[in-house]
mmCIF file of C-alpha atoms in Angstrom:
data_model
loop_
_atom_site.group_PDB
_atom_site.id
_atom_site.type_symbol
_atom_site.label_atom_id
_atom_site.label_comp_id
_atom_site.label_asym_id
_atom_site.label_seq_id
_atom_site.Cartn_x
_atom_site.Cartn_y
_atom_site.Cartn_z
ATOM 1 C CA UNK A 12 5.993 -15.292 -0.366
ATOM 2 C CA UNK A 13 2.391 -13.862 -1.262
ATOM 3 C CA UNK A 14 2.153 -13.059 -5.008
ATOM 4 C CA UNK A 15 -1.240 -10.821 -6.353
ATOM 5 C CA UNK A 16 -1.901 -10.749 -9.727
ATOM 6 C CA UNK A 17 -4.165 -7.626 -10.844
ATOM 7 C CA UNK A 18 -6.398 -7.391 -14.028
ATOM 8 C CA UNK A 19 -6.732 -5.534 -16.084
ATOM 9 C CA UNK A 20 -4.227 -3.126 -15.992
ATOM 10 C CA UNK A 21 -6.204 -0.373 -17.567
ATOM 11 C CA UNK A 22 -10.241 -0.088 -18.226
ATOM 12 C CA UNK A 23 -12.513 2.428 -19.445
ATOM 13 C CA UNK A 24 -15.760 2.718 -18.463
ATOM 14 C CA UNK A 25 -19.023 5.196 -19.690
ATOM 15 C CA UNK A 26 -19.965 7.033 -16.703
ATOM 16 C CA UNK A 27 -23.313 5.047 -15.076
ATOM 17 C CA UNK A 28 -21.642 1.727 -16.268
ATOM 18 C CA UNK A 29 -20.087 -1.173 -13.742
ATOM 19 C CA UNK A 30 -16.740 -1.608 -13.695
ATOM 20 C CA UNK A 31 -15.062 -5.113 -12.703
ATOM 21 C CA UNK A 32 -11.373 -5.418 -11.440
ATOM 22 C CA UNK A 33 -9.707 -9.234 -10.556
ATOM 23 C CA UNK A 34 -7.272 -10.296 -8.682
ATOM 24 C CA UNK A 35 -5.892 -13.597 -7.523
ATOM 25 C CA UNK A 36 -3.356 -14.721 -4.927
ATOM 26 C CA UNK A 37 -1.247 -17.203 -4.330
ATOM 27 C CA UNK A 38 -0.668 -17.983 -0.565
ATOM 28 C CA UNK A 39 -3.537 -19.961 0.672
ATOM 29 C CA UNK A 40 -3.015 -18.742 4.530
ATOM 30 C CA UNK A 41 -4.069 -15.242 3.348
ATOM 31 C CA UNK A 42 -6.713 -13.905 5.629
ATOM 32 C CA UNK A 43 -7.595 -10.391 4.315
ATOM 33 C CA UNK A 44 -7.757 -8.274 1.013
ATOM 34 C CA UNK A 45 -7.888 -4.460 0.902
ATOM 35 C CA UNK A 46 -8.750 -2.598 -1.844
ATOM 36 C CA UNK A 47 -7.206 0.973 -2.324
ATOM 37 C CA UNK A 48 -8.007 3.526 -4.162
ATOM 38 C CA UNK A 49 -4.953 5.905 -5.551
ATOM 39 C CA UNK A 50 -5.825 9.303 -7.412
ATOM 40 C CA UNK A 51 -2.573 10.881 -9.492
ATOM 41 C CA UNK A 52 0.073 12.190 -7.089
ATOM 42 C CA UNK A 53 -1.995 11.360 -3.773
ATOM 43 C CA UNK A 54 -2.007 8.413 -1.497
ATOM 44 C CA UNK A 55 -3.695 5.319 -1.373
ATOM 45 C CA UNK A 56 -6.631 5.390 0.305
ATOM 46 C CA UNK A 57 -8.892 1.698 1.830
ATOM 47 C CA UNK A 58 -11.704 2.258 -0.130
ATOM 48 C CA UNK A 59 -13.369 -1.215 1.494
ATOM 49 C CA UNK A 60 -12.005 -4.014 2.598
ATOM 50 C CA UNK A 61 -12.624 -8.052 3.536
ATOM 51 C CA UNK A 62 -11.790 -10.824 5.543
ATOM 52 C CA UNK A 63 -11.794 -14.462 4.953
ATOM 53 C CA UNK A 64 -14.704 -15.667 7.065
ATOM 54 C CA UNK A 65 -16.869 -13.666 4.233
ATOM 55 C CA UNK A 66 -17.933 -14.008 0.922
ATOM 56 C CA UNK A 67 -18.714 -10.501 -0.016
ATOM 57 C CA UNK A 68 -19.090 -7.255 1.234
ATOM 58 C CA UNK A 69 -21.041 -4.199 0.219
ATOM 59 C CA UNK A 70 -20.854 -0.099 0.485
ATOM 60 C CA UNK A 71 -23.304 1.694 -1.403
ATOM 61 C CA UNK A 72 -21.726 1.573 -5.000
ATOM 62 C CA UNK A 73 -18.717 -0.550 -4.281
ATOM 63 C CA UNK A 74 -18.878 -4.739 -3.201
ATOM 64 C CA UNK A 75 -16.053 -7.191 -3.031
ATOM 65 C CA UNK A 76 -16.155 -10.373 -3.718
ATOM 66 C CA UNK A 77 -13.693 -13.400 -2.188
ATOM 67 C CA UNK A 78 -13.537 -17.128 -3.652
ATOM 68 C CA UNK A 79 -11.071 -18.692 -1.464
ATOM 69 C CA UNK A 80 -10.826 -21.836 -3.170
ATOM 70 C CA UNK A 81 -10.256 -20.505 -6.387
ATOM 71 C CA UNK A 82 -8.025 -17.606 -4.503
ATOM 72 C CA UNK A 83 -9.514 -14.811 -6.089
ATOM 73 C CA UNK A 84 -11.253 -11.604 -5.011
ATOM 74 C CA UNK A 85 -13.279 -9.082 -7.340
ATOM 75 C CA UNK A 86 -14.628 -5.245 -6.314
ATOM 76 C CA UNK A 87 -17.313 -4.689 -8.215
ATOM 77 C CA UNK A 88 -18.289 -0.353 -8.998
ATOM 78 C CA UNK A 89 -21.721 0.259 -10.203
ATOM 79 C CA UNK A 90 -23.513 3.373 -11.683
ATOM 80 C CA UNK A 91 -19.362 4.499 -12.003
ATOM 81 C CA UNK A 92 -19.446 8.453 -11.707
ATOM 82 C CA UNK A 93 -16.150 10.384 -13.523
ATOM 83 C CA UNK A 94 -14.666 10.746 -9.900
ATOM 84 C CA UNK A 95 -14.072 7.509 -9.949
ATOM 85 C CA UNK A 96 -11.478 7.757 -11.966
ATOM 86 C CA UNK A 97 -8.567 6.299 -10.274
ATOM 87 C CA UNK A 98 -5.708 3.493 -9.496
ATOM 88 C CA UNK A 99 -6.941 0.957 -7.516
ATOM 89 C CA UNK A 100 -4.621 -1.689 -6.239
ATOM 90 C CA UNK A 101 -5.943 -4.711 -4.314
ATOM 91 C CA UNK A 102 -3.795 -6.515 -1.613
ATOM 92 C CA UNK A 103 -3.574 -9.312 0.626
ATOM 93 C CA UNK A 104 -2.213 -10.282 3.933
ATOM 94 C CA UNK A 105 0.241 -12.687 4.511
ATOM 95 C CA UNK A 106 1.881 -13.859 7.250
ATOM 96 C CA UNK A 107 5.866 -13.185 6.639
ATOM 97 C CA UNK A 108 7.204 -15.687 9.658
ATOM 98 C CA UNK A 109 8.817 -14.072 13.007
ATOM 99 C CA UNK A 110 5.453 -12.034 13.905
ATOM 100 C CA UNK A 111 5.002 -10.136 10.940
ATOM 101 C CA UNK A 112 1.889 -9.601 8.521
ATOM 102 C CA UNK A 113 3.104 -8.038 5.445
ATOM 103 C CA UNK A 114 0.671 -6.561 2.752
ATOM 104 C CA UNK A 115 1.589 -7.286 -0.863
ATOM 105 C CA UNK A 116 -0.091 -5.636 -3.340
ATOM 106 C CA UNK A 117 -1.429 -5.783 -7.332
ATOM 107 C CA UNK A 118 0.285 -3.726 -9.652
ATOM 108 C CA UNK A 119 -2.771 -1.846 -9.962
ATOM 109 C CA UNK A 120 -5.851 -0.713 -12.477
ATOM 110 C CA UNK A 121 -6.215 2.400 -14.319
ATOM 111 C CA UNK A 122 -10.037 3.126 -14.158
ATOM 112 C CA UNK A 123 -11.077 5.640 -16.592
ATOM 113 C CA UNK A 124 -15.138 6.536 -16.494
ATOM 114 C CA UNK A 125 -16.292 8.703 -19.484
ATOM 115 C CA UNK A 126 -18.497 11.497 -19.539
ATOM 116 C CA UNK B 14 -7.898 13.955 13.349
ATOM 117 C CA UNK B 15 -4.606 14.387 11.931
ATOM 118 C CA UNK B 16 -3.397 11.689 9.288
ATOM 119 C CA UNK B 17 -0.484 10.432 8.620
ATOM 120 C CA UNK B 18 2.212 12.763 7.331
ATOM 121 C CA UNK B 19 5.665 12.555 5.474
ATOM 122 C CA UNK B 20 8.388 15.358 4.416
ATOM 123 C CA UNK B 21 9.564 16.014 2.693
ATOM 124 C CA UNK B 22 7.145 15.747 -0.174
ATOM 125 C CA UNK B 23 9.771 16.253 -3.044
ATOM 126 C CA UNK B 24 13.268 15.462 -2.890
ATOM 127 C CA UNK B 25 16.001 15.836 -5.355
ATOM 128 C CA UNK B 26 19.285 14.561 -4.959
ATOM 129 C CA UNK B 27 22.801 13.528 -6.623
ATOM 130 C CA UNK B 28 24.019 10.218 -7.091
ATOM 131 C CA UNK B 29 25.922 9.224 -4.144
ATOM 132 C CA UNK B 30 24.573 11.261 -1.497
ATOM 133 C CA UNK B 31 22.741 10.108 1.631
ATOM 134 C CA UNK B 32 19.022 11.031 1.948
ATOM 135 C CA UNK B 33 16.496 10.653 5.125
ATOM 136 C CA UNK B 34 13.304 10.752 4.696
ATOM 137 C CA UNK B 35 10.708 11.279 7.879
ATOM 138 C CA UNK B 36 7.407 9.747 8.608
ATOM 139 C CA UNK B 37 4.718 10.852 11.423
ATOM 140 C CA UNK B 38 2.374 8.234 11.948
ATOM 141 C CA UNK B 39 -1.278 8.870 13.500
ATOM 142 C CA UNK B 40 -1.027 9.104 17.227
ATOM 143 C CA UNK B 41 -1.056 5.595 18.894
ATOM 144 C CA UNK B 42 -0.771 3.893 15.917
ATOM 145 C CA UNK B 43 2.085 1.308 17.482
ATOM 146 C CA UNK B 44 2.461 -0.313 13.864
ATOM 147 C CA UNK B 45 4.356 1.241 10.794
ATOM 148 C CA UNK B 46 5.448 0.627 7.604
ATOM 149 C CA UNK B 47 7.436 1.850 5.152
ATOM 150 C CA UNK B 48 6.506 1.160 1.490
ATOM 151 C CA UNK B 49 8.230 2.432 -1.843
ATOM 152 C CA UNK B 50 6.418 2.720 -5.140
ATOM 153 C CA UNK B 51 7.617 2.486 -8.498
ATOM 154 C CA UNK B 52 5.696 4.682 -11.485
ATOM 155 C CA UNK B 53 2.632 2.223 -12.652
ATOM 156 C CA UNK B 54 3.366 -0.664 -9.864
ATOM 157 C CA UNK B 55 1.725 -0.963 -6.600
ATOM 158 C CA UNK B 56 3.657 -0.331 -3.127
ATOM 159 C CA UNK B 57 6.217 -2.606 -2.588
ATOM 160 C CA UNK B 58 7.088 -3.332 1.458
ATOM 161 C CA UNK B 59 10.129 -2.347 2.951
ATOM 162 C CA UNK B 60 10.107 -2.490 6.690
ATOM 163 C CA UNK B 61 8.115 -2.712 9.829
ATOM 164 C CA UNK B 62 7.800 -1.438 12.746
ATOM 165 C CA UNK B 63 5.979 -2.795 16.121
ATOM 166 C CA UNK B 64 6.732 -0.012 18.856
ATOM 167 C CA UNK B 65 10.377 1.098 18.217
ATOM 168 C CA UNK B 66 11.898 -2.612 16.695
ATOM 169 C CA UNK B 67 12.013 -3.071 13.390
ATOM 170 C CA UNK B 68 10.202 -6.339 13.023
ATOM 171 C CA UNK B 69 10.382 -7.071 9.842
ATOM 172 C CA UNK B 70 13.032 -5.612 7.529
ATOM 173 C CA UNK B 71 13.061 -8.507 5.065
ATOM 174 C CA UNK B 72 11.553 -5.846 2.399
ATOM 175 C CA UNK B 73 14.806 -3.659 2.382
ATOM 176 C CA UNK B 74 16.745 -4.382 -1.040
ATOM 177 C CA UNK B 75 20.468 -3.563 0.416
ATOM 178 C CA UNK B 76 21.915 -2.336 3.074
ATOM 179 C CA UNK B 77 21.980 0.840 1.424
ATOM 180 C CA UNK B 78 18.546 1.511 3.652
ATOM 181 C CA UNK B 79 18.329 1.740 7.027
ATOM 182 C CA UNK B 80 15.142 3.083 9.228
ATOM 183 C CA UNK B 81 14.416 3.969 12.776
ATOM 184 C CA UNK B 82 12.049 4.809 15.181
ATOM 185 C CA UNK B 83 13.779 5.460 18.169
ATOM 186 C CA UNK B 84 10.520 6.086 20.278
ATOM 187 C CA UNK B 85 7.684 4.659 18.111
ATOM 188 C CA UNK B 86 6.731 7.497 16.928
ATOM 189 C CA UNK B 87 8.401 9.082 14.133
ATOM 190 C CA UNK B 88 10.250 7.175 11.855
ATOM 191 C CA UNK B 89 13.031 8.293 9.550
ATOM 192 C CA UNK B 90 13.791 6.116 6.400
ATOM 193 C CA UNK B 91 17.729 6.683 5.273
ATOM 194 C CA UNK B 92 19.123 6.057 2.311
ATOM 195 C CA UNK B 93 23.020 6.020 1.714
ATOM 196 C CA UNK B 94 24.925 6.430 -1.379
ATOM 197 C CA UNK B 95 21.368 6.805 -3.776
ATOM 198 C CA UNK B 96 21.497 5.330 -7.063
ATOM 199 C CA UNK B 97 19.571 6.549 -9.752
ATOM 200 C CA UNK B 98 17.301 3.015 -9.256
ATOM 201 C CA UNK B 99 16.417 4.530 -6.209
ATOM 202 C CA UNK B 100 13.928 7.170 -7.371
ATOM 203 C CA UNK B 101 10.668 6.173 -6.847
ATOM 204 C CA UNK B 102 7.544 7.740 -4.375
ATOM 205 C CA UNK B 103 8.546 6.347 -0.600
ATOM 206 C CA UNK B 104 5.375 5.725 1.168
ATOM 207 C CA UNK B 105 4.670 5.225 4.839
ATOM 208 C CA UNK B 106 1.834 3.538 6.490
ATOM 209 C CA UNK B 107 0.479 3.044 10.067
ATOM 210 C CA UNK B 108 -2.012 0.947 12.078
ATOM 211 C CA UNK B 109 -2.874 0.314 15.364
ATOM 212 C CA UNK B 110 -1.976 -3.140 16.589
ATOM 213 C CA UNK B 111 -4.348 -5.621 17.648
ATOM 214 C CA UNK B 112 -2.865 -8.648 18.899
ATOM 215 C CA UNK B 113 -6.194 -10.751 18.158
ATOM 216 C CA UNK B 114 -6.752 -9.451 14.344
ATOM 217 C CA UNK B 115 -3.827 -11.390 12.705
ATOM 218 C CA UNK B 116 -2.074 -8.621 10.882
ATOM 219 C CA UNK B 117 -5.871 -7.723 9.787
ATOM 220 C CA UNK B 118 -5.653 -3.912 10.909
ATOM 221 C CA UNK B 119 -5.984 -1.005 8.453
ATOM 222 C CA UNK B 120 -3.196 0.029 7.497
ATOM 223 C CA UNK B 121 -3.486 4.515 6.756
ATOM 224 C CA UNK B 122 -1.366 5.544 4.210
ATOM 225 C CA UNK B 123 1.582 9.424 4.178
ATOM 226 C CA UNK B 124 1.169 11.658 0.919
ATOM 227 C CA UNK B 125 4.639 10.315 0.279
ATOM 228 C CA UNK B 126 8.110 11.689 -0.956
ATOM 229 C CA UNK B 127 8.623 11.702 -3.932
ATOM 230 C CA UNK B 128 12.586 10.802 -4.521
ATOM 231 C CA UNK B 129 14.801 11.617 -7.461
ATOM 232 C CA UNK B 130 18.085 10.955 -7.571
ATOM 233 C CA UNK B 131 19.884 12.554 -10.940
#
């Protein structure tokens, strides 16, 4: 099955800086990587998302980045605000046999952004 | 519109007791998923669900857990005879279903319950 790898596990970030989180993945059918965005005690929410036909993608402050070959995807935050302050987890699709797509996800990053 | 909802939000329960916990997916979402999450990992899949079949319950660690969704709507996760190892936040998920995206459709996330079994 699909396996994500998420780093780093925690970063901290002065507010107005850019913050980096990387993930890689091991199945090389996977097709699509959603990043979500998890605030303490709340659900996940997509905060962007892309597919493999793409190299990156861009909404105002946030960007992903995909490197199939390598099988490895980045989102990118710049000018980071405090309410960023989250876990985000990134995912990826894979195909689990008899019809089924099944997300598996990173174990997540702790994104602290300072004052 | 409305999102995706779950109750109960909490639950506390002994060791040993049976536990169901109910999901109410976005209207005409035909897809639905049923996720649990440890403290500090992401969600981990349980089960699917395309219409009222479970299509995918390769995610389920025992046979402890069983869900339904008798008319692909609401589903209700059940748990029998809880273990301690079961406490965790159970999440719930639903998209629609597009038969030309190839399992790319959003999935919308529940608030979740939060389960502990003492």
């Amino acid at each position: 099955g699909e396996n994500v790898e998420q780093h780093p596990s925690t970063l901290s970030v002065q507010e107005g800086d850019s913050a980096v989180i990387k993930c890689t993945y091991s199945d090389s059918a996977s097709n699509y990587f959603p990043w979500y965005k998890q605030e303490l005690g709340k659900r996940p929410q997509l905060i962007i998302d892309i597919r493999s036909n793409v190299g990156e993608k861009k909404d105002q402050r946030i960007a992903v980045t995909l490197n199939k070959t390598a099988k490895h995807f980045s989102l990118h935050i710049t000018e980071t605000q405090p309410e960023d302050s989250a876990v985000y987890f990134c995912a990826a699709i894979s195909y689990s046999g008899a019809g089924s797509y099944q997300l598996t996800f990173g174990k997540g990053t702790k994104l602290s952004v300072i004052p | 519109g409305a999102g995706v909802s779950q109750t109960p939000s909490n639950k506390v329960t002994e060791k040993g007791k049976y536990v169901e916990l109910r999901c109410d997916p976005i209207s005409g979402h035909t897809a639905l998923y049923w996720y649990r999450q440890s403290l500090g990992q992401g969600p981990e899949f349980l089960i699917y669900f395309q219409g009222t079949g479970a299509a995918d319950d390769s995610g389920l660690p025992n046979d402890r857990f069983f869900a339904v969704r008798p008319e692909g709507s609401v589903s209700t996760l059940k748990i029998q005879r809880t273990e301690r190892g079961d406490s965790a936040v159970y999440l719930c998920a639903s998209s629609r279903l597009d038969p030309l995206a190839g399992g790319r459709e959003t999935q919308y996330f529940g608030p979740g319950t939060r389960l502990l079994v003492l």
